[in-house]
mmCIF file of C-alpha atoms in Angstrom:
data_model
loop_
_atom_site.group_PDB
_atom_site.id
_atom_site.type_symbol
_atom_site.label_atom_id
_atom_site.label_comp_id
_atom_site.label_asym_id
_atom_site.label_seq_id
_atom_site.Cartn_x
_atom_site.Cartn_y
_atom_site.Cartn_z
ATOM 1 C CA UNK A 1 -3.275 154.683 -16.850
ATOM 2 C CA UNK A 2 -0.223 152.549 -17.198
ATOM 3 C CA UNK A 3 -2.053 151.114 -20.551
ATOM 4 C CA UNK A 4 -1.821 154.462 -21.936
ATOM 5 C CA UNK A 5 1.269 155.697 -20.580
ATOM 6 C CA UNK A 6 2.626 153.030 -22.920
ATOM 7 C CA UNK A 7 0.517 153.729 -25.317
ATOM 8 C CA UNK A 8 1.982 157.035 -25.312
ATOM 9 C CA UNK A 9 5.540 156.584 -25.052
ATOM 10 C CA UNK A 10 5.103 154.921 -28.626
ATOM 11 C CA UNK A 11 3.770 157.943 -30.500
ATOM 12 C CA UNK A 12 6.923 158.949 -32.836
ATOM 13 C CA UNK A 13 7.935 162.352 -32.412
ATOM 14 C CA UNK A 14 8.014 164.799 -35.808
ATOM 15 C CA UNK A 15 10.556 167.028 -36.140
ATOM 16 C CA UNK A 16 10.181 170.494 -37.119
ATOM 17 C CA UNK A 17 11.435 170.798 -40.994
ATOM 18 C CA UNK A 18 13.861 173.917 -41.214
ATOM 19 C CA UNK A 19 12.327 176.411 -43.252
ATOM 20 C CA UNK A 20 15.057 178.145 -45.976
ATOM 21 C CA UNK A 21 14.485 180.956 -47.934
ATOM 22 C CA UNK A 22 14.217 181.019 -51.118
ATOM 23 C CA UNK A 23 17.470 182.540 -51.665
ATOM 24 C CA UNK A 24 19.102 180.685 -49.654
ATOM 25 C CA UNK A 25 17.639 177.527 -51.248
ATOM 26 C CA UNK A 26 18.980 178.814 -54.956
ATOM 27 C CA UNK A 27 22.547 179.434 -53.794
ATOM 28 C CA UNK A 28 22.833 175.834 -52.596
ATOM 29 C CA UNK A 29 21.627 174.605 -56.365
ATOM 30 C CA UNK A 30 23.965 177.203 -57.906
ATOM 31 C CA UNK A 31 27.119 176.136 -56.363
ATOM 32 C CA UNK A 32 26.637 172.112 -57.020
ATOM 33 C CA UNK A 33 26.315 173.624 -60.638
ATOM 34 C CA UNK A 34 30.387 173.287 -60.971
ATOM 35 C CA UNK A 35 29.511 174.755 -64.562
ATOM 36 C CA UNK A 36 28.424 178.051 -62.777
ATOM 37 C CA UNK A 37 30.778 178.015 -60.616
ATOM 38 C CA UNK A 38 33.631 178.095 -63.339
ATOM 39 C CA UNK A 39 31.730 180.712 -64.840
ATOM 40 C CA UNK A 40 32.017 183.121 -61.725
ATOM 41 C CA UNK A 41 35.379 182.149 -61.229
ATOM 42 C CA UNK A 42 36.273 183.257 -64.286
ATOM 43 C CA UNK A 43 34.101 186.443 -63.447
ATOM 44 C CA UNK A 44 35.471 186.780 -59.816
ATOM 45 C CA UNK A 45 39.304 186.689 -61.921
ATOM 46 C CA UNK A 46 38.661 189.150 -64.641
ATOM 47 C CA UNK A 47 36.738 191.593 -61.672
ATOM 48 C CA UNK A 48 40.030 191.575 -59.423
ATOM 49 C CA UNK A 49 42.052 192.280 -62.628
ATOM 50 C CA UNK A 50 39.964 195.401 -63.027
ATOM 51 C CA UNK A 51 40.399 196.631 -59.647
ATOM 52 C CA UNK A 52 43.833 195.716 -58.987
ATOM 53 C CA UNK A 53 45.498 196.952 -62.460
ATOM 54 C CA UNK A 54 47.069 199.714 -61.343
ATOM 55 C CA UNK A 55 48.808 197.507 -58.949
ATOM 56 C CA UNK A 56 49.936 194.472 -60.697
ATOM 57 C CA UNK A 57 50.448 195.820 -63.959
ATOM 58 C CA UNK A 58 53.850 195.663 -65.027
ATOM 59 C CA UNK A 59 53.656 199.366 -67.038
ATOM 60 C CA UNK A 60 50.872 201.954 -67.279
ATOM 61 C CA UNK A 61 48.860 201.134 -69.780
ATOM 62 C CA UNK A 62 49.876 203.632 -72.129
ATOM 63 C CA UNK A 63 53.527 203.764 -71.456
ATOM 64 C CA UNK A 64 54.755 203.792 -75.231
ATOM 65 C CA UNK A 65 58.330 202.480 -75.907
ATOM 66 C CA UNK A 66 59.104 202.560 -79.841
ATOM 67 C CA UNK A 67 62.090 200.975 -79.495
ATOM 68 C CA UNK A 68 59.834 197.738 -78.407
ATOM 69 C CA UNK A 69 57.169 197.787 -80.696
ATOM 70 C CA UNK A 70 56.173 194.860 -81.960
ATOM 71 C CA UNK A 71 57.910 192.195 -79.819
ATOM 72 C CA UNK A 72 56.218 188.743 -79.221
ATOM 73 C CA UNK A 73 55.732 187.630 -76.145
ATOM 74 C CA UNK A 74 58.776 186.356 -73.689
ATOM 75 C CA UNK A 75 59.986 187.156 -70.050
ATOM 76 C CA UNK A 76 59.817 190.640 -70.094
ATOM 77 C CA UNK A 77 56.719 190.924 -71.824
ATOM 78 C CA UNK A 78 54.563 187.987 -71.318
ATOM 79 C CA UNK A 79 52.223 188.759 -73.901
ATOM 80 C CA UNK A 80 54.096 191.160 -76.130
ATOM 81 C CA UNK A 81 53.879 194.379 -77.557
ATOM 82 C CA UNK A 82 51.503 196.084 -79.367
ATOM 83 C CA UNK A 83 53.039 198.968 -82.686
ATOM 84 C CA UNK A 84 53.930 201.582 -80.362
ATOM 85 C CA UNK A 85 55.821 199.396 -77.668
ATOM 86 C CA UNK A 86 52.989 199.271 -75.227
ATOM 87 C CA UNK A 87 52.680 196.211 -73.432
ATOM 88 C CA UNK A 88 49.835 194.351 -74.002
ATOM 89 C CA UNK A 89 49.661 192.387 -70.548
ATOM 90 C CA UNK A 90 48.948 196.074 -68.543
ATOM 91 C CA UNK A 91 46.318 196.908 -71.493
ATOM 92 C CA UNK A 92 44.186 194.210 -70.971
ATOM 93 C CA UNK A 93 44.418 194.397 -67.874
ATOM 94 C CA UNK A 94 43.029 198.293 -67.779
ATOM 95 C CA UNK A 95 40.824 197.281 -70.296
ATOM 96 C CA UNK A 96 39.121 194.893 -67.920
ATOM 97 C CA UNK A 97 38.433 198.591 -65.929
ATOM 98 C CA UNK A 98 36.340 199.668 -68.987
ATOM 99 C CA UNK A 99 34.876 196.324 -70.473
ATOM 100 C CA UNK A 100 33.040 195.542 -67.149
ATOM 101 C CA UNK A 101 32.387 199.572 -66.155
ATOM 102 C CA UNK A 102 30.552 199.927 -69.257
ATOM 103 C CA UNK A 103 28.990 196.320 -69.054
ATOM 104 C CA UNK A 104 27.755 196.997 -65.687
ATOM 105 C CA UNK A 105 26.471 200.194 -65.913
ATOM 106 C CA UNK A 106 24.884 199.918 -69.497
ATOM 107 C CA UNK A 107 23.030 196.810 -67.902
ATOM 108 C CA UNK A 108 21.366 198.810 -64.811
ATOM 109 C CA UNK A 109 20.522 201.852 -66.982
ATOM 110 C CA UNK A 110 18.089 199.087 -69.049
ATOM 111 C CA UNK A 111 17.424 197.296 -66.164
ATOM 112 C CA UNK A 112 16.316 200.799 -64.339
ATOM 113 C CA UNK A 113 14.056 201.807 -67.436
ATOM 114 C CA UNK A 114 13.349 198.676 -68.906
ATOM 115 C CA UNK A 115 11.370 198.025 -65.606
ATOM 116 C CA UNK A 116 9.931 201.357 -64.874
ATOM 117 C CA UNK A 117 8.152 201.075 -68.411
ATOM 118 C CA UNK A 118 7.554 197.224 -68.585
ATOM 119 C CA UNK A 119 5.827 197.909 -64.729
ATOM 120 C CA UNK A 120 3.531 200.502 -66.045
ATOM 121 C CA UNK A 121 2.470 198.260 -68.967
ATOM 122 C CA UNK A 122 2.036 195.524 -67.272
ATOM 123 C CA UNK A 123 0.385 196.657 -64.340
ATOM 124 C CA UNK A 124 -2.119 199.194 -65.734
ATOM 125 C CA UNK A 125 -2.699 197.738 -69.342
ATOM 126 C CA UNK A 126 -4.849 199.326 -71.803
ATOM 127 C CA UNK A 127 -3.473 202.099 -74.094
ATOM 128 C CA UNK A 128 -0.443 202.460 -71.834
ATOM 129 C CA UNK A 129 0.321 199.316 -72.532
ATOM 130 C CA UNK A 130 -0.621 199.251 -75.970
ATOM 131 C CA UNK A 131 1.837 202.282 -76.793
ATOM 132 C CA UNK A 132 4.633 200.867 -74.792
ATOM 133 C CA UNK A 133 4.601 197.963 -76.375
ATOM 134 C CA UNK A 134 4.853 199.045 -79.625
ATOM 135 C CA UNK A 135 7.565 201.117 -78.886
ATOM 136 C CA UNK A 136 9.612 198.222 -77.296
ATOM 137 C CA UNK A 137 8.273 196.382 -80.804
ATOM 138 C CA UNK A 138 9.572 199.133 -82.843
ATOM 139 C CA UNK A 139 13.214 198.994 -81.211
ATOM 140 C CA UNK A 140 13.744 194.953 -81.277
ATOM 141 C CA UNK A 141 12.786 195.194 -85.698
ATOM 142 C CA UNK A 142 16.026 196.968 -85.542
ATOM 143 C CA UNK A 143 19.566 194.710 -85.241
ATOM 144 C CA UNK A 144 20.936 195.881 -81.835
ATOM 145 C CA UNK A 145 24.165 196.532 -83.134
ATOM 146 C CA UNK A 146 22.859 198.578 -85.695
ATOM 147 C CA UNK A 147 20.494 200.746 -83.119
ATOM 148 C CA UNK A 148 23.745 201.165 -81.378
ATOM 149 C CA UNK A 149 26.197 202.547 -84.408
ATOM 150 C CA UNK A 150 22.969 205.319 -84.888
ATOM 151 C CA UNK A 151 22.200 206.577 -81.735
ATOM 152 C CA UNK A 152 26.045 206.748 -80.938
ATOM 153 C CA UNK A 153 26.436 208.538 -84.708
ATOM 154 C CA UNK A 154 23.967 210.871 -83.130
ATOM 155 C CA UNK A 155 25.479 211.729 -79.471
ATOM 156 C CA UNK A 156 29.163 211.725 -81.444
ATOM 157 C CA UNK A 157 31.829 208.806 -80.543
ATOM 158 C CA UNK A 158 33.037 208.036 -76.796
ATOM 159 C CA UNK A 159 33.070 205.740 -74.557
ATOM 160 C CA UNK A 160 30.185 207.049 -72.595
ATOM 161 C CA UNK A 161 28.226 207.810 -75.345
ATOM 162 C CA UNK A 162 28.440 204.165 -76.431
ATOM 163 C CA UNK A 163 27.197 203.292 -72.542
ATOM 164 C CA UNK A 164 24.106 204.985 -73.190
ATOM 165 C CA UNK A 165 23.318 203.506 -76.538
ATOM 166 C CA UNK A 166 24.040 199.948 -75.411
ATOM 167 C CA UNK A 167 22.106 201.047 -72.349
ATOM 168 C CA UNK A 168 19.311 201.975 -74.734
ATOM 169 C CA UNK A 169 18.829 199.187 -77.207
ATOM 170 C CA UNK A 170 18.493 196.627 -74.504
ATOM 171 C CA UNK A 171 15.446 198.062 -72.946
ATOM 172 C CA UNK A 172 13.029 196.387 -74.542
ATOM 173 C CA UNK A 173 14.184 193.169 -73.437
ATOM 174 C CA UNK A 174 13.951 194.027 -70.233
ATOM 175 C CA UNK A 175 10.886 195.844 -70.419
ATOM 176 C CA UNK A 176 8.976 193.466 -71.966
ATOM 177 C CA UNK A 177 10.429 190.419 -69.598
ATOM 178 C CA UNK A 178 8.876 192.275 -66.190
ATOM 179 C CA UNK A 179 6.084 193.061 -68.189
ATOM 180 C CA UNK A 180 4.844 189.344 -69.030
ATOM 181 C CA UNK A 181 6.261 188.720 -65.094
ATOM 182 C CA UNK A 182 3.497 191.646 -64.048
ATOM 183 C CA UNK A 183 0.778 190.158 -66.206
ATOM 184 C CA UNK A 184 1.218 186.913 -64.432
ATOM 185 C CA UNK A 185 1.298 188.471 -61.166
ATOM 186 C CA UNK A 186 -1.083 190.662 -60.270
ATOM 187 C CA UNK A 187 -3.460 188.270 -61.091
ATOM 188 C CA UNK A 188 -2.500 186.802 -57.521
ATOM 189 C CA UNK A 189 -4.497 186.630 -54.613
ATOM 190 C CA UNK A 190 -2.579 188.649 -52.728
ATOM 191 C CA UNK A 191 -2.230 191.242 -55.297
ATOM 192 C CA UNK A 192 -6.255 191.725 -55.401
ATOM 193 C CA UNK A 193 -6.367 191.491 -51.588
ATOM 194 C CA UNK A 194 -4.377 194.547 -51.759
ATOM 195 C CA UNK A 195 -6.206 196.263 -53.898
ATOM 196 C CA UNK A 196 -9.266 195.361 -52.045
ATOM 197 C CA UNK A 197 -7.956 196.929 -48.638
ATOM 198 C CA UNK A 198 -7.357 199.828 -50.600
ATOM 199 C CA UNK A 199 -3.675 199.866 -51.271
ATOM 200 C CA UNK A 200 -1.839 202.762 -52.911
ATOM 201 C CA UNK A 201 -1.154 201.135 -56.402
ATOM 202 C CA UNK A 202 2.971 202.672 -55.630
ATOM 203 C CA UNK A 203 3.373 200.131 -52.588
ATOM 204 C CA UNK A 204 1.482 196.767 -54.766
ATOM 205 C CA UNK A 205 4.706 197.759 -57.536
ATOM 206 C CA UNK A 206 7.556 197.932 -54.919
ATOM 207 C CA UNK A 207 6.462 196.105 -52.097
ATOM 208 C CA UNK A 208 4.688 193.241 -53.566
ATOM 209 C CA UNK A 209 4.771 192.931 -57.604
ATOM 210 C CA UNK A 210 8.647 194.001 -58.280
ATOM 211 C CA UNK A 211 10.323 191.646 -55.631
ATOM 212 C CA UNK A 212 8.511 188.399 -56.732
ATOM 213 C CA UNK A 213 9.659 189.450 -60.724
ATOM 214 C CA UNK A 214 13.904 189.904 -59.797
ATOM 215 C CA UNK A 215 14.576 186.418 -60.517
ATOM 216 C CA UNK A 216 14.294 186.486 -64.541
ATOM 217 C CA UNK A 217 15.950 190.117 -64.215
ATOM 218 C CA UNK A 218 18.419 188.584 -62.484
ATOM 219 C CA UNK A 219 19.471 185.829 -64.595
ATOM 220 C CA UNK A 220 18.411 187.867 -68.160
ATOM 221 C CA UNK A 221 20.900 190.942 -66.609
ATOM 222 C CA UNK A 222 23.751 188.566 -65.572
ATOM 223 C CA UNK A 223 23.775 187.238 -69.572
ATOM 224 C CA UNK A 224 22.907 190.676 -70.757
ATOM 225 C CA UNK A 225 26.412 192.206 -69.122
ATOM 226 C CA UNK A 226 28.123 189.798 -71.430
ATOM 227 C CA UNK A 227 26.164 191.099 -74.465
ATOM 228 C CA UNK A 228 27.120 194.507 -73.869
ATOM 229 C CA UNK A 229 30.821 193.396 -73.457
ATOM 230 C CA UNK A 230 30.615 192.300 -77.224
ATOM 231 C CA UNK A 231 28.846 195.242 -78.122
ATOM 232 C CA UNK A 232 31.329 198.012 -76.299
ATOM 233 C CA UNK A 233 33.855 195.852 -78.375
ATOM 234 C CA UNK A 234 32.013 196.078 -81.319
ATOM 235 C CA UNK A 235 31.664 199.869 -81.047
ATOM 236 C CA UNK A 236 35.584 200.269 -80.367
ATOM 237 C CA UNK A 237 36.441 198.069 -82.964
ATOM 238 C CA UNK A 238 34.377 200.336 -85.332
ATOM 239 C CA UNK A 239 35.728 203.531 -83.639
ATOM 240 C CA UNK A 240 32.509 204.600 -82.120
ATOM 241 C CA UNK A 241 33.407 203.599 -78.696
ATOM 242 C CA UNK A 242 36.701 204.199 -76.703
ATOM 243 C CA UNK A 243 39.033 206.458 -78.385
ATOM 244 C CA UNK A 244 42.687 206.768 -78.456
ATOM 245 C CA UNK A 245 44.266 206.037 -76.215
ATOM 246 C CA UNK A 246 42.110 204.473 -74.096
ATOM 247 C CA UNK A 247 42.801 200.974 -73.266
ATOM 248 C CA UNK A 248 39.679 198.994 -74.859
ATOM 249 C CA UNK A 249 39.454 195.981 -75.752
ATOM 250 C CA UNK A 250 37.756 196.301 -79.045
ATOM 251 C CA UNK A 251 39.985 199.554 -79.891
ATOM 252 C CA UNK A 252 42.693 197.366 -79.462
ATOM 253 C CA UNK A 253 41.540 194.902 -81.834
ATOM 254 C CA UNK A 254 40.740 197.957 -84.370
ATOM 255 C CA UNK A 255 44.871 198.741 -84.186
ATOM 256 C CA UNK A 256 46.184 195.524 -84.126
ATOM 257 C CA UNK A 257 44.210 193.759 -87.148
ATOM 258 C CA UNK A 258 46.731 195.426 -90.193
ATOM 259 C CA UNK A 259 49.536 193.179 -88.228
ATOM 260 C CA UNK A 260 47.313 189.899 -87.793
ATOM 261 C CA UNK A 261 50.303 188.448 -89.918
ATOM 262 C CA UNK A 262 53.424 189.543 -88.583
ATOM 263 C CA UNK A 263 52.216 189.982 -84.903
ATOM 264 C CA UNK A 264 49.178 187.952 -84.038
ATOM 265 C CA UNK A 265 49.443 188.069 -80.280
ATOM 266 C CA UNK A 266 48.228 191.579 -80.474
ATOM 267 C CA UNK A 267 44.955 190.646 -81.918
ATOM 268 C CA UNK A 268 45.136 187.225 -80.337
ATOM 269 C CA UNK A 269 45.219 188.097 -76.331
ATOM 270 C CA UNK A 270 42.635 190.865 -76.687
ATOM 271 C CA UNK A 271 40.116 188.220 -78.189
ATOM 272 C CA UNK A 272 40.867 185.901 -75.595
ATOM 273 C CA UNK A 273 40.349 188.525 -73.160
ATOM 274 C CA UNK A 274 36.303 189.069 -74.723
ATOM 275 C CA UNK A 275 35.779 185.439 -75.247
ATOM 276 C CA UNK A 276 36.749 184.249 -71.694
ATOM 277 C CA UNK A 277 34.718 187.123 -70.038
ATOM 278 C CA UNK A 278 31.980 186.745 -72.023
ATOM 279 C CA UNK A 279 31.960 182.826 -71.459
ATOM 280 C CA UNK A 280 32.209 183.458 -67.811
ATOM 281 C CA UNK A 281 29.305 185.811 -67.520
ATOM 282 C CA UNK A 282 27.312 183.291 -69.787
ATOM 283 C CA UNK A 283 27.909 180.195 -67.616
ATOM 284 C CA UNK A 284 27.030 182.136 -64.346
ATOM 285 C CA UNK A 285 23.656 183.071 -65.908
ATOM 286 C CA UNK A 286 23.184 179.714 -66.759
ATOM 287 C CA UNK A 287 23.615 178.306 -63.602
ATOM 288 C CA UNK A 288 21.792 181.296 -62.006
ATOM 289 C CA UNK A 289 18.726 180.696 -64.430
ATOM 290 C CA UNK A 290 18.889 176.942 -62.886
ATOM 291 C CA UNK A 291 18.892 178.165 -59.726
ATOM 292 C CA UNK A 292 16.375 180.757 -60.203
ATOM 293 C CA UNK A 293 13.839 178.789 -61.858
ATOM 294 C CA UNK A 294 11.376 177.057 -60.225
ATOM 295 C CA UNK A 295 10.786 174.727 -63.123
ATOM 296 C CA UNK A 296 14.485 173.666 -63.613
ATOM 297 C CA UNK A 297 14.194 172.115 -59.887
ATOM 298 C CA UNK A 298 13.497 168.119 -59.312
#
């Protein structure tokens, strides 16, 4: 007995591993990305702009002083003024409101039907998918920008008619993304073991299929809110989008370009304004896509 009472007392003991969840496992890899994490800084400091503008703006944002029009940038106004005295520090900042509204919103009305139709496809195949398909395939032979000056030509010019065509052209992205995520799938065990017991077809999409497929959606609608930054930009700057005198940043552009000699901070700070926030939403996907991935892990 004493034999193997020592024999005993020499068996190691094993710890229990801690189990994390997969979540909780990628938000550890994305913040010791210090990439990403400049990314959603600048994300997190372009975000607080929008909601705090009409609080630390230093005028309205379309507070027009004529007597001040044109004036480059010093104390008073730290980035100047645009041709009718406005200052260009509060527009920027109010165009923040807009630029990320319409990026936003524009992203979850494709992620919304992009994954209702790619789902469907996917999941029941045959003709369905065969016609959706082709009509994703018939949108993407179009240039997106393109897709977006005719359906807004269509609806007439605004802002929110320039939400729904941005909304609309990147659906098939989407769409076909979760649908190639479905394919691979529901060819799981689990998947067929549902079926087998007889489950309603509505519960395998939302209870099973559609959770396991957010990661690519997240990381492809993270980097798709930048593209439809440039593209609500795109449609001011071509006077489809926000109209006068809304604070946009591509409208803003559109005005300022006949005085890109004489006053070049009022093209200048609205392009810096796009370019940062569209840099920070593409590093954050980045890093998010690293996260995400299983693939991009040692």
């Amino acid at each position: 007995m004493a034999e193997l009472a020592k024999n005993n007392s020499t068996i190691p003991i094993v710890e229990e591993e801690k189990v994390i969840s997969p979540w909780k496992e990628a938000w550890n890899s994305f913040r010791k990305n210090k990439i990403a994490l400049v990314g959603a800084f600048i994300v997190l400091f372009f975000v607080l702009i929008a909601i705090l503008a009409p609080f630390i703006a230093p005028q309205t944002e379309n507070e027009i002083a004529l007597g001040n029009r044109l004036l480059p940038p010093s104390a008073d106004y730290w980035l100047g003024t645009d041709d009718f005295g406005r200052d260009i520090l509060s527009r920027i900042m109010y165009g923040a409101r807009i630029s990320l509204w319409v990026g936003f919103f524009a992203v979850l009305g494709s992620i919304v039907m992009g994954c209702a139709l790619g789902i469907i496809a996917g999941y029941y195949g045959k003709w369905v998918d065969t016609v959706i398909s082709r009509i994703f395939d018939i949108m993407l032979a179009f240039p997106s920008i393109l897709l977006a000056i005719a359906i807004v030509s269509v609806l007439g010019p605004s802002l929110q008619n320039a939400l729904i065509a941005i909304a609309i052209i990147n659906v098939p992205n989407f769409g076909r993304l979760i649908r190639s995520k479905v394919l691979s799938v529901k060819q799981e065990e689990y998947i067929m073991a549902a079926k087998a017991i007889g489950m309603k077809d509505s519960r395998i999409l939302f209870n099973h299929i559609l959770p396991n497929s957010m990661a690519p959606i997240i990381v492809q609608g993270t980097l798709a809110i930048a593209t439809a930054i440039i593209e609500c930009a795109a449609l001011g700057f071509l006077g489809l989008g926000a109209q006068p005198p809304e604070a946009e940043w591509g409208k803003m552009l559109a005005d300022s370009k006949q005085y890109l000699i004489d006053a070049p901070w009022t093209m200048i700070f609205p392009g810096l304004a796009i370019m940062l926030t569209v840099l920070g939403f593409n590093l954050m996907g980045d890093g998010l896509r690293d996260a995400l991935d299983p693939r991009m892990k040692s």
